[in-house]
PDB file of C-alpha atoms and ligand atoms in Angstrom:
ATOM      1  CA  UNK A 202     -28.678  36.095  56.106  1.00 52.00           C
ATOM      2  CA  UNK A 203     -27.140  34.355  58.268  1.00 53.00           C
ATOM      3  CA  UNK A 204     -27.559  35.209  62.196  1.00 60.00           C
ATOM      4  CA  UNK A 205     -24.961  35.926  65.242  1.00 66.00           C
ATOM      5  CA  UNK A 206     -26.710  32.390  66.545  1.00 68.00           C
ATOM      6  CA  UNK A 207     -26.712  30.244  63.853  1.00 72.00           C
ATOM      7  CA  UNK A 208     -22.978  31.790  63.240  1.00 76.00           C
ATOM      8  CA  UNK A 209     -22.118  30.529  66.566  1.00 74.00           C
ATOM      9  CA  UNK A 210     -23.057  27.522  65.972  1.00 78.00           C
ATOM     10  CA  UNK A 211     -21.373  27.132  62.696  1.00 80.00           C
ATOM     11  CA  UNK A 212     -18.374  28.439  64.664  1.00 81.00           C
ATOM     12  CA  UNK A 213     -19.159  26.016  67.701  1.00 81.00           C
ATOM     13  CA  UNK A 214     -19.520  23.237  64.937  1.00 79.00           C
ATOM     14  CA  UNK A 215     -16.131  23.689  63.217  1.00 79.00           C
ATOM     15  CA  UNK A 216     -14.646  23.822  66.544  1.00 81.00           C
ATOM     16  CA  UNK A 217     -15.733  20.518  67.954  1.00 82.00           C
ATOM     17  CA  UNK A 218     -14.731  16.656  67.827  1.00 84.00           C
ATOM     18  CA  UNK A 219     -17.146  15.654  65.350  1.00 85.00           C
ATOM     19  CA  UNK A 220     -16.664  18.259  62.705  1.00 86.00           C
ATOM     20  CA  UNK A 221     -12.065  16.781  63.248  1.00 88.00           C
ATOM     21  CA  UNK A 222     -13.669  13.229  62.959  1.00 89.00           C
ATOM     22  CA  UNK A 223     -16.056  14.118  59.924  1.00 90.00           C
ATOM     23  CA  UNK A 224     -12.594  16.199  58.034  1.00 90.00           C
ATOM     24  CA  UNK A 225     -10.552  13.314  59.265  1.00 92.00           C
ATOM     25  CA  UNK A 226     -12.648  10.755  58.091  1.00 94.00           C
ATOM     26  CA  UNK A 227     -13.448  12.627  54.684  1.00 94.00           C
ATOM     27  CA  UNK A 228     -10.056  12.815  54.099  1.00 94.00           C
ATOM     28  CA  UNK A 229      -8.833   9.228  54.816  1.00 95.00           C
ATOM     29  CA  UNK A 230     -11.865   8.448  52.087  1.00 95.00           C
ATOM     30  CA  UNK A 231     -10.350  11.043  49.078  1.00 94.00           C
ATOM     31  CA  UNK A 232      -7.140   9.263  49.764  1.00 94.00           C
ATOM     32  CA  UNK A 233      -8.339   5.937  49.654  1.00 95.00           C
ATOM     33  CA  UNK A 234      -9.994   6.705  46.825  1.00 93.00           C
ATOM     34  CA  UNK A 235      -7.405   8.096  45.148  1.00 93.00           C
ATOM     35  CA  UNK A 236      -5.287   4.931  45.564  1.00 94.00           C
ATOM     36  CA  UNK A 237      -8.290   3.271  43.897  1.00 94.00           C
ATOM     37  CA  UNK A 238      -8.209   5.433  41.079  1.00 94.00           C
ATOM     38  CA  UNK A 239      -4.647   4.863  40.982  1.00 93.00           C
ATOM     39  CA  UNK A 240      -4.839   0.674  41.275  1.00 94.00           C
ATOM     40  CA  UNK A 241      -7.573   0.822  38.718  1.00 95.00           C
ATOM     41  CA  UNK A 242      -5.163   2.892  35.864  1.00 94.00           C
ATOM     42  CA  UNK A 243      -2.357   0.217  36.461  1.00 95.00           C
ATOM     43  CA  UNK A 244      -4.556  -3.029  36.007  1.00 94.00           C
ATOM     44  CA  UNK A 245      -6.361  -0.915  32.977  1.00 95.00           C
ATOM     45  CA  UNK A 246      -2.690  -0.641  31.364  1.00 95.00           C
ATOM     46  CA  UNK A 247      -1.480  -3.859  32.393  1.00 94.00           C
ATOM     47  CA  UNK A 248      -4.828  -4.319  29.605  1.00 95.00           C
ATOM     48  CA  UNK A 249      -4.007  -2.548  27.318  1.00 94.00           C
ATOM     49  CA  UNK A 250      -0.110  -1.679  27.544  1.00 94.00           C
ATOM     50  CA  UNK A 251       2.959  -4.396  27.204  1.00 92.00           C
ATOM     51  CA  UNK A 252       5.458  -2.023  27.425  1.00 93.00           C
ATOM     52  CA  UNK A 253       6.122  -1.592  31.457  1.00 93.00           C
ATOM     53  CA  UNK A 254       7.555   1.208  31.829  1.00 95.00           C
ATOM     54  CA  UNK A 255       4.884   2.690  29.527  1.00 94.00           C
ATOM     55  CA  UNK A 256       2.700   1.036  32.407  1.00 94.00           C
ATOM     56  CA  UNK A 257       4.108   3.004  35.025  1.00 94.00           C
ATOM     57  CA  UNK A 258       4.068   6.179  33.122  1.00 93.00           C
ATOM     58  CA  UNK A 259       0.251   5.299  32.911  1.00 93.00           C
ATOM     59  CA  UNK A 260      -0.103   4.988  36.913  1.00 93.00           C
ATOM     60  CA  UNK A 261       1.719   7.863  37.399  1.00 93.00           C
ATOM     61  CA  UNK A 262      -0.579  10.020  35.330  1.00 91.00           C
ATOM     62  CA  UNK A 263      -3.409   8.358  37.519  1.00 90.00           C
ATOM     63  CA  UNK A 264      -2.369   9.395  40.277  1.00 90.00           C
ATOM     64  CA  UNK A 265      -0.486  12.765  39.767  1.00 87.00           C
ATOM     65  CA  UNK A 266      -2.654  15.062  39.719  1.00 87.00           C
ATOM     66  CA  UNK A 267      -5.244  13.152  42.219  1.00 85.00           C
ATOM     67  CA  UNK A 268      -8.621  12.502  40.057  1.00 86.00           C
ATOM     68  CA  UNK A 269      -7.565  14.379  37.468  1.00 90.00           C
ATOM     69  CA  UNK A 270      -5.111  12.291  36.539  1.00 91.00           C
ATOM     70  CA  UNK A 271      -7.002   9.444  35.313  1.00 91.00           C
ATOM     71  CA  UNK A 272      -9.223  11.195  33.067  1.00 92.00           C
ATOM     72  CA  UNK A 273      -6.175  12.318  31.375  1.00 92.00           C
ATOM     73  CA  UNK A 274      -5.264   8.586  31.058  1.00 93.00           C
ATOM     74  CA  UNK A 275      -8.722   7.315  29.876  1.00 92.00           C
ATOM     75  CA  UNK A 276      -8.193  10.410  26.965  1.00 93.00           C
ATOM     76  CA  UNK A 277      -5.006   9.053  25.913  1.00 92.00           C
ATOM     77  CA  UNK A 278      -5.019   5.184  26.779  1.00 92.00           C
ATOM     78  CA  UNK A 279      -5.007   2.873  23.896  1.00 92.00           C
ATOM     79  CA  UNK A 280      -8.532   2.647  22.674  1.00 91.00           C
ATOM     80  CA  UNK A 281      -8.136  -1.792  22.716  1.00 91.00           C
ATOM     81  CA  UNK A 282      -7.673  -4.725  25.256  1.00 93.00           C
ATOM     82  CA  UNK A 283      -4.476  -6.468  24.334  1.00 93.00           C
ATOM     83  CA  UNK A 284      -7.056  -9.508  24.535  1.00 93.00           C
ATOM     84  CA  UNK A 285      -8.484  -8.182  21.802  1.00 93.00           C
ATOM     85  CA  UNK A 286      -6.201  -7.817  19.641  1.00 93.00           C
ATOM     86  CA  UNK A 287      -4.579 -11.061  20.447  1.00 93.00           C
ATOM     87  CA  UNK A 288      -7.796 -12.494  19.609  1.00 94.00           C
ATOM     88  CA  UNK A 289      -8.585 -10.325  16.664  1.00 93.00           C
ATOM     89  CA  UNK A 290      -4.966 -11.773  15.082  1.00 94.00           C
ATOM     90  CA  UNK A 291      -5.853 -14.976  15.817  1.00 94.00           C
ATOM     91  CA  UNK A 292      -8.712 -14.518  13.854  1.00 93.00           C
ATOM     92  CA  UNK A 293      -7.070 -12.827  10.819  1.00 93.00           C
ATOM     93  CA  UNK A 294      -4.324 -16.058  11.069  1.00 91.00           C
ATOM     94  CA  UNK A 295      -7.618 -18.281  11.056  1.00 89.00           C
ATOM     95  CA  UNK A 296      -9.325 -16.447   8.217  1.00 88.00           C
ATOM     96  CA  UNK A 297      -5.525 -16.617   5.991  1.00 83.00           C
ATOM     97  CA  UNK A 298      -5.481 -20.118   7.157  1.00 81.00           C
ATOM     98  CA  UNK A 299      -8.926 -21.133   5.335  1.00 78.00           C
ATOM     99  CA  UNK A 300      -7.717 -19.121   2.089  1.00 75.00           C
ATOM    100  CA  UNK A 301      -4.515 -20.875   1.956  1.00 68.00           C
ATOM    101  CA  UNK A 302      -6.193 -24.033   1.993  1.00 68.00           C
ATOM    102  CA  UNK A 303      -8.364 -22.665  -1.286  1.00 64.00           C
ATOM    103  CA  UNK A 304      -5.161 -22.491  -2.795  1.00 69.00           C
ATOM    104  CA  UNK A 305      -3.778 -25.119  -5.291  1.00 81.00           C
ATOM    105  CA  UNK A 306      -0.893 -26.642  -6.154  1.00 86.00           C
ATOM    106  CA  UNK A 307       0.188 -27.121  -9.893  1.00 89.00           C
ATOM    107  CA  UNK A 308      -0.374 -30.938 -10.825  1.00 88.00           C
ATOM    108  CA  UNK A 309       2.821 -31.524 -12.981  1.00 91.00           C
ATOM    109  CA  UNK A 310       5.029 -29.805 -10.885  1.00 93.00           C
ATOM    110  CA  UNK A 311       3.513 -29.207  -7.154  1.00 89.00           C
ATOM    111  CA  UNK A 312       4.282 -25.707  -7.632  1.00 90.00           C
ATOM    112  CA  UNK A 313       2.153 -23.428  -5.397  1.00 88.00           C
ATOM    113  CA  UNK A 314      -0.494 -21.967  -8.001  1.00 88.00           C
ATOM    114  CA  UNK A 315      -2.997 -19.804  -6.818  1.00 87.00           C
ATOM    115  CA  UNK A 316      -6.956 -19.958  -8.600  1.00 84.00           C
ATOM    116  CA  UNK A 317      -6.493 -16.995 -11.195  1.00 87.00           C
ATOM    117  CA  UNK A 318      -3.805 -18.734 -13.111  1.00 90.00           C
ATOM    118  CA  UNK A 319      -4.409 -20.301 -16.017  1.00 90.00           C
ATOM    119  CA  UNK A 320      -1.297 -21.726 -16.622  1.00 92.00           C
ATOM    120  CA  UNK A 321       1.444 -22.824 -14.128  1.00 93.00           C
ATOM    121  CA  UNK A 322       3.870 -20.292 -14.353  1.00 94.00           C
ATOM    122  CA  UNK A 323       6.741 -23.174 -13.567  1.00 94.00           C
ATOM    123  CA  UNK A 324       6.337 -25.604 -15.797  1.00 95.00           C
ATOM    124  CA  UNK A 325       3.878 -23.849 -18.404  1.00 92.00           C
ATOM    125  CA  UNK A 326       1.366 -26.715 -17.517  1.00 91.00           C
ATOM    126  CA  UNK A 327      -2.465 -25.407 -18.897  1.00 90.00           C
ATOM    127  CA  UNK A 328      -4.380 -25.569 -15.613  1.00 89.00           C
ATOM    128  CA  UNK A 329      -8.269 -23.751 -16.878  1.00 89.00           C
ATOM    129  CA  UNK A 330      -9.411 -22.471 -19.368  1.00 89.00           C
ATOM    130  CA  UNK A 331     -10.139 -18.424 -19.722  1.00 89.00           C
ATOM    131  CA  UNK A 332     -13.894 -17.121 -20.897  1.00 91.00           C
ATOM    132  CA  UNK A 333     -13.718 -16.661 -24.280  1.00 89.00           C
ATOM    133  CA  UNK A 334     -15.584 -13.216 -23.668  1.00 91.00           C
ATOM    134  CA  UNK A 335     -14.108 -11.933 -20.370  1.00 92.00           C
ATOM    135  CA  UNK A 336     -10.729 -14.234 -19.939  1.00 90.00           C
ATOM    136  CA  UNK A 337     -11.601 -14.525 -16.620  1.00 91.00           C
ATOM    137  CA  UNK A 338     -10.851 -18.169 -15.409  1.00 91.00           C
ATOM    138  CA  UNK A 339     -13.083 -20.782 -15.352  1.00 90.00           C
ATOM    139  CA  UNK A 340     -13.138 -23.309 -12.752  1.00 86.00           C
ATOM    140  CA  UNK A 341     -13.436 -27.123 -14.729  1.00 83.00           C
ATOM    141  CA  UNK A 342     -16.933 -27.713 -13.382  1.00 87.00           C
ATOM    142  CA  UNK A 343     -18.179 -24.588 -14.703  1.00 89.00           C
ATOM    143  CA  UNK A 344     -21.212 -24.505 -17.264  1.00 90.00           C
ATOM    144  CA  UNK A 345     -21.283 -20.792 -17.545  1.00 92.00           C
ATOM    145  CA  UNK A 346     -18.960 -18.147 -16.866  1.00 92.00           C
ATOM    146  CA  UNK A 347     -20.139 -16.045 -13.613  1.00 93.00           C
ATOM    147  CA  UNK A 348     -18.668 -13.101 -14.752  1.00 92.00           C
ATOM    148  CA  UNK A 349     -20.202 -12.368 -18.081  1.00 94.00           C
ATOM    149  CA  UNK A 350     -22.854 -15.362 -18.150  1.00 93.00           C
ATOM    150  CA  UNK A 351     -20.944 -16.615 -21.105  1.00 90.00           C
ATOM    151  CA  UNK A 352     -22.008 -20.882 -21.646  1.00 90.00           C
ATOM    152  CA  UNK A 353     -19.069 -22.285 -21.585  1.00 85.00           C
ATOM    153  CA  UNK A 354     -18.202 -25.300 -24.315  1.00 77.00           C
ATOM    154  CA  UNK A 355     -15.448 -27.434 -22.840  1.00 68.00           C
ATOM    155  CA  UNK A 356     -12.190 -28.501 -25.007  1.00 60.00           C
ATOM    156  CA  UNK A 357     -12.608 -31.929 -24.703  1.00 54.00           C
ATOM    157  CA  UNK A 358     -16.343 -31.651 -26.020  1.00 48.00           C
ATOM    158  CA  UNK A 359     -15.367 -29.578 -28.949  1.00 50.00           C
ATOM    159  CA  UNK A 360     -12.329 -32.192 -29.731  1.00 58.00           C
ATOM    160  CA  UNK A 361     -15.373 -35.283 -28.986  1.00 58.00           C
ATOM    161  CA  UNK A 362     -17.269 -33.084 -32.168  1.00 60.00           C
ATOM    162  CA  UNK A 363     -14.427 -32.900 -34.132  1.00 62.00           C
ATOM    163  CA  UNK A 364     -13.347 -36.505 -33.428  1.00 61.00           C
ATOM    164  CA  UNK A 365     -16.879 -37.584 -34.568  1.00 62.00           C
ATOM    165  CA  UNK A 366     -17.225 -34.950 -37.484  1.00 66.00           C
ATOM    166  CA  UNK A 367     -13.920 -35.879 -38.840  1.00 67.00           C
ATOM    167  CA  UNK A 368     -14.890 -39.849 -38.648  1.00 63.00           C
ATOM    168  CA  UNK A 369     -18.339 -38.860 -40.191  1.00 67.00           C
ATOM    169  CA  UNK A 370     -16.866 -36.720 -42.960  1.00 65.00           C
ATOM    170  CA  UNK A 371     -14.806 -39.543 -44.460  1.00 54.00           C
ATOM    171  CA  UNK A 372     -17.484 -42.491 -44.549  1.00 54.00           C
ATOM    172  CA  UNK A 373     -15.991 -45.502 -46.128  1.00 51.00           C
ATOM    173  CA  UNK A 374     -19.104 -45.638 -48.308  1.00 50.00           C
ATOM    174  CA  UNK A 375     -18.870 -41.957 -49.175  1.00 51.00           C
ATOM    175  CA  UNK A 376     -15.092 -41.692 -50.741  1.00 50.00           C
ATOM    176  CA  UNK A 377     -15.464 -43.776 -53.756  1.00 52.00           C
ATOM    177  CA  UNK A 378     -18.373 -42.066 -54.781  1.00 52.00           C
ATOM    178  CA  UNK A 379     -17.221 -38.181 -54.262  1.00 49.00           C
ATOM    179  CA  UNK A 380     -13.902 -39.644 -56.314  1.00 50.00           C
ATOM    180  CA  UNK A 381     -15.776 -41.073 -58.702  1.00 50.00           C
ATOM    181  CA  UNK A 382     -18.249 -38.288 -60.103  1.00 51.00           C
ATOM    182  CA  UNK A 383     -15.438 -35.884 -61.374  1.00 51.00           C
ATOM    183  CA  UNK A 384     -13.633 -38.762 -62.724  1.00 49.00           C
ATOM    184  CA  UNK A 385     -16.497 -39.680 -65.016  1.00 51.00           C
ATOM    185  CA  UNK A 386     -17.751 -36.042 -65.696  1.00 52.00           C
ATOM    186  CA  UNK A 387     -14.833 -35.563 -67.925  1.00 54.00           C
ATOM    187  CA  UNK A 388     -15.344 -38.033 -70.444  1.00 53.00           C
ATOM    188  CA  UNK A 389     -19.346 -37.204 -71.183  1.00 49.00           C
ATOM    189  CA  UNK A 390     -18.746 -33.894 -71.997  1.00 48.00           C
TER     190      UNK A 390
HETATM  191 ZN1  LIG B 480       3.720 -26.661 -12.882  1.00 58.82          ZN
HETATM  192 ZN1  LIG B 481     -16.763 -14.422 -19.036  1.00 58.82          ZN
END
């Protein structure tokens, strides 16, 4: 408890100079720091915000009511740095950039193709072959097919076996005798 001295000098304390300095002075730093608060909101939504009078509406809520304010406006601000997402759609446009330059173009007719085509849908041009398993496409350099480990036997090698096959098949030596059995089977029996 409190006694009638000490009270007196609480009283005596409230009542003097230094206690008017100490409120002054306390109150000159709340305001100032208020102003703060309210300078730091605006440059945080000039961050974040394009819209300006969206800006202002942002300040405003710093400031009004004092301190309280800006909590309000870090619970609602937009969660990103316009930086950010500048840079971030830079980086998409980058990314789009590389994959367009995966991208083919149909050589007949130039037309944009992209790599799951098999045939340019133009000009009707055969640009890869499908797995025989999975009809996925198959890129020409391909031994195997990735998706269903297929081995993968290229046209132009099967047409080389033909090609030979066919040439082997019909020897010059060969013909006259395959002609000639059956024609003199007949007349022994
Ligand atoms: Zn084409
Ligand atoms: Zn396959």
């Amino acid at each position: 408890m409190p006694s009638p001295l000490s009270n007196l000098v609480l009283a005596d304390f409230f009542a003097s100079r230094t206690w008017s300095l100490t409120r002054g002075g306390l109150i000159a730093a709340g305001v100032v720091f208020w102003l703060a608060i309210g300078f730091w909101t605006l440059k945080d939504a000039r961050r974040r915000i394009t819209n300006p009078w969206l800006i202002a509406l942002a300040t405003l809520v710093g400031l009004v009511p004092p301190f309280f304010g800006a909590l309000v406006y870090m619970l609602f601000r937009p969660p990103e740095y316009l930086e950010e997402v500048r840079e971030r759609e830079l980086e998409i446009k980058a990314i789009e950039e590389r994959l367009g330059a995966g991208r083919s173009e149909c050589p007949v007719c130039q037309a944009e193709v992209e790599p799951s085509f098999l045939v340019c849908p133009v000009c009707t041009t055969r640009l890869k072959d499908a797995c025989p398993t999975c009809r996925a496409p198959l890129e020409p350099i391909w031994q195997m097919c990735p998706h269903c480990e297929t081995p993968v036997t290229r046209r132009p090698a099967i047409d080389l076996i033909e090609a030979l096959e066919s040439t082997l098949q019909v020897p010059p030596v060969q013909r006259p005798r395959t002609r000639r059995r059956p024609a003199r089977q007949p007349p022994a029996e």
